[in-house]
Coordinates of C-alpha atoms in Angstrom, one line a residue:
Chain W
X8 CA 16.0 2.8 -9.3
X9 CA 13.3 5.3 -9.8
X10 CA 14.8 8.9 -9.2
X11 CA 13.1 12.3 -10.3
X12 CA 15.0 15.8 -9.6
X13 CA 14.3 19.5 -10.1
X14 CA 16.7 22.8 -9.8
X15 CA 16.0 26.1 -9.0
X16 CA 18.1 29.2 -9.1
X17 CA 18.5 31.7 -6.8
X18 CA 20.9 34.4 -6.9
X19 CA 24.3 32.4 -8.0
X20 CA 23.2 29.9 -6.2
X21 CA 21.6 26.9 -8.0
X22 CA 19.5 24.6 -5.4
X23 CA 18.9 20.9 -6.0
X24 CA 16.0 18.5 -4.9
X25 CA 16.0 14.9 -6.0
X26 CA 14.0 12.1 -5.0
X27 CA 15.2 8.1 -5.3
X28 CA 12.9 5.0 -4.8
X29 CA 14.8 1.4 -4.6
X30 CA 12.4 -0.2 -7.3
X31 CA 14.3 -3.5 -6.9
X32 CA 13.8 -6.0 -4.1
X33 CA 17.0 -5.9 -2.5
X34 CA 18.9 -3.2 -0.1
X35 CA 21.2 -1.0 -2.7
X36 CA 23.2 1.2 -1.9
X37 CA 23.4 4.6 -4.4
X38 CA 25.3 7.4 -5.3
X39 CA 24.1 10.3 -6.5
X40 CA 26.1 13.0 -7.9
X41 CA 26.3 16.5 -9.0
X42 CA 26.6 17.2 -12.3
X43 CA 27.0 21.0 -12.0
X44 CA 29.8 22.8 -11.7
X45 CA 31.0 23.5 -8.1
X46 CA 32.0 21.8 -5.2
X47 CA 28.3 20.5 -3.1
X48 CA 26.5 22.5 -0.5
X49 CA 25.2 19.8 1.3
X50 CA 22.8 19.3 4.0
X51 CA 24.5 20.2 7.2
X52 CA 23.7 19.7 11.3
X53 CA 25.9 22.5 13.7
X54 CA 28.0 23.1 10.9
X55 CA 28.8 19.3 10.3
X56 CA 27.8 17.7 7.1
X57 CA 25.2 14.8 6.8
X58 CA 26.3 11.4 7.1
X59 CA 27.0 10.3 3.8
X60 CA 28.1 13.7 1.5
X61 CA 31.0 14.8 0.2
X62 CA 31.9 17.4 -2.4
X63 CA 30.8 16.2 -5.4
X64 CA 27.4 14.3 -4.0
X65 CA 26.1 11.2 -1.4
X66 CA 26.3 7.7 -0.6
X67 CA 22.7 6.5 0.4
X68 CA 21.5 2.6 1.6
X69 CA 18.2 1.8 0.5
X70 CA 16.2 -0.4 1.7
X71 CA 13.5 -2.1 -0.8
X72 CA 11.3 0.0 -1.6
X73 CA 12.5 2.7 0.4
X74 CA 12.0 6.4 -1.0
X75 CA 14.4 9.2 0.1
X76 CA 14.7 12.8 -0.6
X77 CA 17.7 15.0 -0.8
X78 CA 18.9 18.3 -1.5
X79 CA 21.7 20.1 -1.9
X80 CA 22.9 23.8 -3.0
X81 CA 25.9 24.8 -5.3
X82 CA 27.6 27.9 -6.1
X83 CA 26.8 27.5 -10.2
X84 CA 24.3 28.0 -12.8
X85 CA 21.5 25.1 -13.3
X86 CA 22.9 22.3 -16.1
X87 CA 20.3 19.7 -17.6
X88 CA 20.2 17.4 -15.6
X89 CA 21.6 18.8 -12.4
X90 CA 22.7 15.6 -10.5
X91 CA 22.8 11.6 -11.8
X92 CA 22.8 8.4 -10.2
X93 CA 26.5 8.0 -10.7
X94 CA 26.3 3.7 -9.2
X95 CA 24.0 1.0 -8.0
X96 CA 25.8 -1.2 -5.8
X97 CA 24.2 -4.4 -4.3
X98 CA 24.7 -4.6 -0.1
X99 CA 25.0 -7.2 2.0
X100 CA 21.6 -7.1 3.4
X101 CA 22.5 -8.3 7.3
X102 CA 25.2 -5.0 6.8
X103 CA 23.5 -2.3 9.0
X104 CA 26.0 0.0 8.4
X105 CA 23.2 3.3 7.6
X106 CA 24.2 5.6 4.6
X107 CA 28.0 5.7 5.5
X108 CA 30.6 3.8 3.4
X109 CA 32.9 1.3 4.6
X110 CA 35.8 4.1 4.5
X111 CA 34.0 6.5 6.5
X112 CA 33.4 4.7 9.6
X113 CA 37.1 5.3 10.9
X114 CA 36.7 8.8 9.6
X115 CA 33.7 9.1 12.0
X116 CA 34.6 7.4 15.0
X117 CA 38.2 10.1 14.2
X118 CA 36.2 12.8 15.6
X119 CA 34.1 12.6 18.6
X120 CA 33.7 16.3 18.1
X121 CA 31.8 16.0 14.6
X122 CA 29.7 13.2 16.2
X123 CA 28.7 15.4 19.5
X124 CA 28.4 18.6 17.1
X125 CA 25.8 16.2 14.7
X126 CA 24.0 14.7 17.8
X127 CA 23.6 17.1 20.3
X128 CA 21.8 20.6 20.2
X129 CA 23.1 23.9 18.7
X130 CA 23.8 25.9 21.5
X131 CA 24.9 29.3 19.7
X132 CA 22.2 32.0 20.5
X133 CA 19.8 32.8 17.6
X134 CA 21.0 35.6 15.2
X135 CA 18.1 38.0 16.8
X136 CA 19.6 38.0 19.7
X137 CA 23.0 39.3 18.7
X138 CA 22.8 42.5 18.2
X139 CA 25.1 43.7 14.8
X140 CA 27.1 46.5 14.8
X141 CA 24.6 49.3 13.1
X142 CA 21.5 49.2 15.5
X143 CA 23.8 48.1 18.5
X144 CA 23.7 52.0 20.0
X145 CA 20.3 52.2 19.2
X146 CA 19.4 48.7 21.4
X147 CA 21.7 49.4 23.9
X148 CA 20.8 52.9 24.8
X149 CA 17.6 54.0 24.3
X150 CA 17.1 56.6 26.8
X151 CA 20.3 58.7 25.7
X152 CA 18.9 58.3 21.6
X153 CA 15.4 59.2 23.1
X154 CA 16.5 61.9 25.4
X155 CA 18.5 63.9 22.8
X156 CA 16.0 63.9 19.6
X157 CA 13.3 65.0 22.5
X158 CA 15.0 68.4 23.0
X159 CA 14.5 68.9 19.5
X160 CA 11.7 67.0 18.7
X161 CA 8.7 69.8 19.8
X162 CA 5.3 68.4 19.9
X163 CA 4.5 65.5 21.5
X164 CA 2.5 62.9 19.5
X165 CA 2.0 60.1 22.3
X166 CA -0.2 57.5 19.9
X167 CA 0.8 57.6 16.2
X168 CA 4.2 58.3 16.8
X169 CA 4.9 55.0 19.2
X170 CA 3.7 53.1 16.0
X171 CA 6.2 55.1 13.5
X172 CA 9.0 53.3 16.2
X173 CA 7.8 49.9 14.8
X174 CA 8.8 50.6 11.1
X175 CA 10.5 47.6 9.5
X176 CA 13.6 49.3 8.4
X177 CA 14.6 52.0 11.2
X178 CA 17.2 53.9 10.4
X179 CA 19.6 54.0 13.7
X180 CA 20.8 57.7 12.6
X181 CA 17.6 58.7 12.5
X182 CA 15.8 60.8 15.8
X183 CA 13.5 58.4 17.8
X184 CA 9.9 59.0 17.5
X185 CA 8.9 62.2 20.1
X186 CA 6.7 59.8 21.3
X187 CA 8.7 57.5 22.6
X188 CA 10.6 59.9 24.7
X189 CA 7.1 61.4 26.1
X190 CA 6.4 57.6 27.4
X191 CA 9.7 58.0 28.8
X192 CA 9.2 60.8 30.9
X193 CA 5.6 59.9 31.5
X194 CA 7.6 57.1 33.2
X195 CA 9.7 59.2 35.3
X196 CA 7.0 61.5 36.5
X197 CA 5.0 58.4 37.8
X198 CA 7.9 57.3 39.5
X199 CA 8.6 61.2 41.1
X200 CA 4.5 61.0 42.0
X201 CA 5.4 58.2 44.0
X202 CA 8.4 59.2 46.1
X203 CA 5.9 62.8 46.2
X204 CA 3.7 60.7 48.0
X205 CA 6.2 59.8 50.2
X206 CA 7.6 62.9 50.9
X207 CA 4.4 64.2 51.4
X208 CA 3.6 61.4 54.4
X209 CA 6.8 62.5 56.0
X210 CA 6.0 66.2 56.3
X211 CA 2.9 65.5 57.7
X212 CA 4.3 63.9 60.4
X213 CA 6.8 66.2 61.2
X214 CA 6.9 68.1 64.0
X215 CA 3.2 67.0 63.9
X216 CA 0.4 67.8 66.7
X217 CA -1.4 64.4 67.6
X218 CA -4.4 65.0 65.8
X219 CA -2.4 65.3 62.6
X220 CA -0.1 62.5 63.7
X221 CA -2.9 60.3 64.2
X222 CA -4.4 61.1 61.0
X223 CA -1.5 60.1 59.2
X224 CA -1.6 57.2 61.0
X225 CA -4.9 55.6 60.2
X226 CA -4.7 56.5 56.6
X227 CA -1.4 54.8 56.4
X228 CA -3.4 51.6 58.1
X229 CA -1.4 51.8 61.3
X230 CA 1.9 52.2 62.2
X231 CA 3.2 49.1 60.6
X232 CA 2.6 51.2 57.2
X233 CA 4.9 53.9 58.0
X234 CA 7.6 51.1 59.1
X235 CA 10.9 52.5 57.4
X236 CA 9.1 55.7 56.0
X237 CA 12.0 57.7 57.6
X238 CA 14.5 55.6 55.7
X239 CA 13.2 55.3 52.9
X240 CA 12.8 59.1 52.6
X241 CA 16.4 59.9 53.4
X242 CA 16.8 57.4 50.7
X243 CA 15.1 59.0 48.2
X244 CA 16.5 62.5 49.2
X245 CA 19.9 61.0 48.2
X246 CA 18.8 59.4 45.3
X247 CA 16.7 63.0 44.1
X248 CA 19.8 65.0 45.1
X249 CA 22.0 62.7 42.6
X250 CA 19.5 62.6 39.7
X251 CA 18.8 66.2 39.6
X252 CA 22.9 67.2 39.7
X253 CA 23.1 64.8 36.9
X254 CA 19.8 66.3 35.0
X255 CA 21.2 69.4 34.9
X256 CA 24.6 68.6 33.7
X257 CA 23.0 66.1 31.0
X258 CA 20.5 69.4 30.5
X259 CA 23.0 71.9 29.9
X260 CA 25.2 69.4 27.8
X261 CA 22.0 69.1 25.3
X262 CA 22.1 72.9 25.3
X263 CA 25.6 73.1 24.6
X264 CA 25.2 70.8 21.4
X265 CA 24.7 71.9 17.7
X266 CA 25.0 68.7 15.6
X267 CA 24.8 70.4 12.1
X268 CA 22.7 67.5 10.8
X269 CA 21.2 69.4 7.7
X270 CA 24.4 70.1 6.4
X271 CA 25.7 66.5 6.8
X272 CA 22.4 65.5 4.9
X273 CA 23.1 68.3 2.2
X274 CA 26.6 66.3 1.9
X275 CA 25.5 62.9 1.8
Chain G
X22 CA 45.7 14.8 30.2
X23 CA 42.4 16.7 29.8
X24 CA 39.9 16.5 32.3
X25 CA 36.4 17.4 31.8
X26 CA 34.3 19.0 35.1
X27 CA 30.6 18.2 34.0
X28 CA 27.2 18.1 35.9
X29 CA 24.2 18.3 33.9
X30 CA 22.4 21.2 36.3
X31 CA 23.9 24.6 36.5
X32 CA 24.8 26.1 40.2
X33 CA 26.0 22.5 41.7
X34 CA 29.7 24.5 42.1
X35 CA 31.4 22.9 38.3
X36 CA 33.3 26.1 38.2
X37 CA 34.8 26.4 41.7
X38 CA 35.6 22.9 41.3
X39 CA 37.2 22.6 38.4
X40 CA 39.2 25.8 39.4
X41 CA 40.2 23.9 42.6
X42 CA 40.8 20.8 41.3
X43 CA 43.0 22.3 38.8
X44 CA 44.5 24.0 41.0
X45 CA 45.3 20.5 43.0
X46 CA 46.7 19.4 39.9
X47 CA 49.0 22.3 39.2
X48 CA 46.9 22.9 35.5
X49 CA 45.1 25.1 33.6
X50 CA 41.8 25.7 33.8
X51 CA 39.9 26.5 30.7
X52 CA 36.6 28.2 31.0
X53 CA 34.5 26.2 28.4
X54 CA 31.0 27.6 29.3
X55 CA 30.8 29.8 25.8
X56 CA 27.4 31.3 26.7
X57 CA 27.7 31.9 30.7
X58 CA 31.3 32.1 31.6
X59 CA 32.3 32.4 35.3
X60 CA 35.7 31.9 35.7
X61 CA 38.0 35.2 36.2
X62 CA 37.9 37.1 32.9
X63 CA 40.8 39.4 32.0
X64 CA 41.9 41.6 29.4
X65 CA 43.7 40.1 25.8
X66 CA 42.1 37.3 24.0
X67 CA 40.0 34.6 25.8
X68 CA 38.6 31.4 24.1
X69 CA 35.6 33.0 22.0
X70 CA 38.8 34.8 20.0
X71 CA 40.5 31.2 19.8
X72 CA 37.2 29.1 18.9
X73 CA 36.5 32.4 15.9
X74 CA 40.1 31.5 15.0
X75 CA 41.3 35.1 15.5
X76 CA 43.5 34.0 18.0
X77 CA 46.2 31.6 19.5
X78 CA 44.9 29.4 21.9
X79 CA 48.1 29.9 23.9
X80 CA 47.9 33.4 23.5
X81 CA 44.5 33.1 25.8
X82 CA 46.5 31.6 28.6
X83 CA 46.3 33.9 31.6
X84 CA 49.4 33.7 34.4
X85 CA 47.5 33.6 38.5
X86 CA 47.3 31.5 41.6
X87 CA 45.9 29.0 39.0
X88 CA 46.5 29.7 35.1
X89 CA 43.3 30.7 33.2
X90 CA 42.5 30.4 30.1
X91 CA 38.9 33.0 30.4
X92 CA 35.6 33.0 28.3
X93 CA 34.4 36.0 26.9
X94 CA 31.3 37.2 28.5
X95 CA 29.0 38.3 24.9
X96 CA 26.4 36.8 23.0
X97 CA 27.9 37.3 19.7
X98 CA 31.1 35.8 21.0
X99 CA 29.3 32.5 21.8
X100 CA 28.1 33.0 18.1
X101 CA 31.1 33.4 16.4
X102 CA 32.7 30.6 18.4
X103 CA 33.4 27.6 16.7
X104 CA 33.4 24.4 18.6
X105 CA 35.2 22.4 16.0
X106 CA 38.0 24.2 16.8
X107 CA 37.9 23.3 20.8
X108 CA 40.2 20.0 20.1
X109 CA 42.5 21.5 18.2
X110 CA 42.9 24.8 20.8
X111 CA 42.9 22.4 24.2
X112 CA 45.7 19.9 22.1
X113 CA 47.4 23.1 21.9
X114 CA 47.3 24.0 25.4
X115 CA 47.7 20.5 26.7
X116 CA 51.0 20.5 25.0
X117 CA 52.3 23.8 26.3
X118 CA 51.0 23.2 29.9
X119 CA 50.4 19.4 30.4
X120 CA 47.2 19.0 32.4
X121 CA 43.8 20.4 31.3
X122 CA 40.6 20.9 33.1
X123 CA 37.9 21.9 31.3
X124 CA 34.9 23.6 33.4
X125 CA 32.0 22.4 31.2
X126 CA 28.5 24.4 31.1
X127 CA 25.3 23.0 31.9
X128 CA 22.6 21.3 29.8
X129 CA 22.9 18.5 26.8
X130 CA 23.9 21.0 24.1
X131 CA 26.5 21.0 21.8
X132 CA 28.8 23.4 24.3
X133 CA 28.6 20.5 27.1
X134 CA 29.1 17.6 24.6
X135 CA 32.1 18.5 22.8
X136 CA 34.3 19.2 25.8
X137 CA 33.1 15.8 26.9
X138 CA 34.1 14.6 23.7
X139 CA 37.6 16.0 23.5
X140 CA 38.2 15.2 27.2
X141 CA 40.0 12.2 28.3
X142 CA 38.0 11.7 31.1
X143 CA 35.6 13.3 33.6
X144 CA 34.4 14.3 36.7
X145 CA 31.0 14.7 37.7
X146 CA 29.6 17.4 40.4
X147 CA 26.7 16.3 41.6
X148 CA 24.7 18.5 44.4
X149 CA 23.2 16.7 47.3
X150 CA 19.8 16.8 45.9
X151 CA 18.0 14.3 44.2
X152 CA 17.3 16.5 41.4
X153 CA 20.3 17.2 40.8
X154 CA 21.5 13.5 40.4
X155 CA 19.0 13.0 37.4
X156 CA 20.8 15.5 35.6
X157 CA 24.2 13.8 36.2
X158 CA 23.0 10.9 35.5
X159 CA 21.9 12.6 31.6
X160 CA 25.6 14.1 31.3
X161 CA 27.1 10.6 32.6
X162 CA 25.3 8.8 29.7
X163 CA 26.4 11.8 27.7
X164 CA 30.4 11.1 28.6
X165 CA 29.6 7.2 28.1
X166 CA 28.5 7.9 24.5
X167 CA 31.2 10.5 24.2
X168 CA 33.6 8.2 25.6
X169 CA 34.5 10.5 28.2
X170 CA 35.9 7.9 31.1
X171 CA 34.2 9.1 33.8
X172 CA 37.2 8.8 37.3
X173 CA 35.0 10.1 39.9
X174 CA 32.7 12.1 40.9
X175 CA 32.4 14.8 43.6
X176 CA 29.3 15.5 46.0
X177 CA 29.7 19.3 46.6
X178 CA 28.5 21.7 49.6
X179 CA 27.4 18.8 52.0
X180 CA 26.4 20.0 54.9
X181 CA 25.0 16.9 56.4
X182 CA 25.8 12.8 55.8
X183 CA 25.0 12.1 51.9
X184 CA 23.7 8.8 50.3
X185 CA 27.4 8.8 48.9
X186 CA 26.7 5.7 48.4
X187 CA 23.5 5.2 46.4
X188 CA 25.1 7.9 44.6
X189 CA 28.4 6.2 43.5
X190 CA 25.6 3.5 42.6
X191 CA 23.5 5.4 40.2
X192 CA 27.0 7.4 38.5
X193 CA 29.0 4.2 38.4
X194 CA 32.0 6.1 40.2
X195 CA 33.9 6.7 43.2
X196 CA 32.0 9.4 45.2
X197 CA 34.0 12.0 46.7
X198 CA 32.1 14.4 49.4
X199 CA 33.1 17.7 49.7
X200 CA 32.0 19.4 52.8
X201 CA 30.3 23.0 52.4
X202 CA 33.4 25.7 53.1
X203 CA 32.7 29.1 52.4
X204 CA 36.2 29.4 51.4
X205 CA 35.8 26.9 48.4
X206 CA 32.9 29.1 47.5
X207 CA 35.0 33.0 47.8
X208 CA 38.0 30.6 45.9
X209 CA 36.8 31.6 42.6
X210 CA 36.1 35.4 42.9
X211 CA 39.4 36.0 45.3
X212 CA 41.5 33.5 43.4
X213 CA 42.8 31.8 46.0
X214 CA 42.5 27.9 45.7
X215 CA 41.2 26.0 48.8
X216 CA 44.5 23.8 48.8
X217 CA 46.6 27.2 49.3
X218 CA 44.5 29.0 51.4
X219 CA 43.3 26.5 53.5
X220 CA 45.6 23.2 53.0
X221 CA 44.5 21.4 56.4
X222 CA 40.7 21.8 55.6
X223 CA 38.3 19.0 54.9
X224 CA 37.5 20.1 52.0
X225 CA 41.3 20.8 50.3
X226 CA 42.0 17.5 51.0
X227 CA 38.7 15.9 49.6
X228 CA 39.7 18.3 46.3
X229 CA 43.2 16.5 46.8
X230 CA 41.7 13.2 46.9
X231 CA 39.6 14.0 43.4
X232 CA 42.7 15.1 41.8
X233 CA 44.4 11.7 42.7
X234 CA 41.5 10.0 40.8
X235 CA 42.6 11.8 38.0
X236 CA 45.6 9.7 35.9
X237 CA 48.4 12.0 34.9

């Protein structure tokens, strides 16, 4: 049996690599065990162990000549040598029973959920996409952080600014970048330039002569252009009447705030 | 007796079935789908607190037309849940309540195997399209491996005659049709199962006739 290992530390945490060849000409089947002092991290699928570990090490069938590589992590400080080949045991070689022992077959048919868990995909969303607790006001609302530091935040420094928002480590207390707020409203204003546009279409036609009428008409490429005009108009006059009654409240409630941030800071 | 309501493809009415069928079996209808649950929600804890094992699985157990046990609608709830703990919380149930029906998401992941796996058996919706029958034919090799006896399966929304079939062919199960009734579909949202609000329609008795596949 031809086995080499190698142990690194990291942290409290010592992690293990070993390597085993079957140098003999028959299947055998080895265990390998931790020498250090802690229970074995090892190698898990969805939370499931690998076939074949336990606590203190694993069981592997080798075929002859078969190399295989293994790892595992424990909660202890590196010993010389970290793990040994604990026993060689000869196998029946028409046995195809993989890396499990005799004893754990039962355990494995036991659970049909340990055997979907190890077979089948994870199907937890990634990390990145959960949000934790300190940046989750910042994610979820970035108009109201935006809005607020904006009243504050002066000048408006469109380019260099947008790239301060990409900092690795933002700091969610912190006021978002002016710029990001001036993109905002630069957003807003495009979107009022277009229901101006609109507006602007509907006068024209109102209470029109036919010369203006028919103006309108051809630049709007026929009638079919102005199809719903008037609807959409009254649509945006509710819509305009609702978001400036709830600009001015939000306005005035900006006014009406004095967060004394300089003298938390001077407490902190 | 826990029954799993599997499909493969997402849309093909798993849900509304499983909440009818349960409903036809007088049990509980556990909203397995940890990432897109549809079932009625409700306030208290719902299975993503019972799979993160900060909560009872009978305390999730919601009282309606049909008993509920809800999935909570966040991401970080389908990360915290553990579905090594989905055997243990349906034994639970299935002890306090008898029957089971577990409405199973979509796909070949972990979330649609392990209700397959701690199912008794299953049922299989499969939409009258032929793409949709190469997904349940995946999830029925899925339930075969995960030894998920597989007592029928139902071809929602028809609207016109279906290979039934070719169908019961290819599935290796009885094929059940059930005719497109837009009160199956509202049965859900309104909570009110098909077999009450419409007990002489074809479609509460072909719900009837799944839920006499199912052996109590």
């Amino acid at each position: 049996m031809d086995f080499a290992w190698d142990v690194d530390r990291e942290g409290d945490v010592s992690l293990v690599r070993c390597r085993v060849r079957n140098d003999d000409a028959v299947p055998r089947r080895v265990r390998v065990e931790s020498r250090l002092d802690a229970p074995v991290l090892p190698p898990r699928r969805g939370g499931v162990p690998e076939d074949g570990w336990d606590e203190s090490g694993a069981t592997l069938r080798l075929d002859p000549g078969e190399r295989r590589a293994l790892g595992f992590a424990a909660r202890a400080p590196p010993t010389e040598p970290p793990v040994e080949i604990a026993e060689v045991a000869a196998v029946d070689p028409t046995e195809r029973s993989g890396d499990t022992d005799p004893g754990e077959g039962d355990e494995s048919t036991a659970s049909a959920t340990a055997a979907a868990l190890r077979r089948l995909g994870d199907h937890r969303p990634p990390r990145d996409a959960v949000a934790d607790g300190s940046d989750r006001l910042a994610d979820a609302d970035p108009v109201v952080a935006t809005g607020s530091a904006g009243d504050g935040g002066g000048e408006p420094e469109p380019g260099p600014a947008v790239a301060d928002g990409a900092e690795p480590e933002p700091d969610p207390t912190a006021p978002a970048p002016p710029g990001a707020t001036t993109e905002w409203f630069d957003a807003v204003d495009a979107r009022l330039n277009a229901v101006e546009e609109r507006i602007d279409r509907a006068e024209r036609l109102t209470d029109a002569d036919l010369a203006t009428a028919t103006e309108a008409v051809a630049e709007a490429d026929g009638v079919d252009g102005l199809s719903g005009l008037d609807e959409s108009v009254a649509a945006d006059a509710d819509r305009l009447r609702e978001l400036s009654d709830r600009a001015s409240a939000l306005a005035a409630r900006a006014e009406a705030t004095d967060a004394p941030i300089e003298a938390l800071e001077q407490l902190a | 007796m826990i029954l799993a309501v599997a499909g493969g493809k997402g849309g093909v009415g798993k849900t509304t079935l499983a909440y009818n069928v349960a409903a036809a079996l007088d049990a509980v209808v556990v909203d397995a789908d940890l990432g897109m649950a549809d079932l009625p929600g409700g306030r208290g804890p719902d299975l993503h607190d019972a799979l993160a094992g900060a909560a009872d699985p009978r305390e999730t157990l919601r009282a309606g037309p049909v008993d509920v046990v809800p999935c909570g609608r966040t991401l970080a709830g389908a990360r915290a849940a553990d579905l090594r703990r989905l055997e243990s919380a349906v034994a639970a149930i299935e002890r306090e309540r008898g029957t089971v029906v577990l409405d199973c998401p979509a796909g070949r992941r972990a979330d649609a195997g392990v209700p397959l796996a701690v199912a008794d058996a299953c049922l299989l919706v499969v939409s009258p399209r032929a793409f949709a029958l190469a997904d349940a034919i995946r999830t029925r090799a899925l339930a075969r491996e995960l030894d998920a006896g597989l007592v029928g399966c139902a071809v929602n929304r028809v609207t016109e005659e279906p290979p039934t079939d070719a169908i019961a062919d290819a599935l290796g199960a009885p094929a059940s049709v059930v005719p497109a009734d837009p009160r199956v579909g509202r049965s859900v949202a309104e909570e009110r199962p098909v077999v009450d609000a419409a007990p002489d329609s074809a479609a509460a008795e072909a719900v009837r006739e799944l839920a006499r596949r199912v052996p109590r």
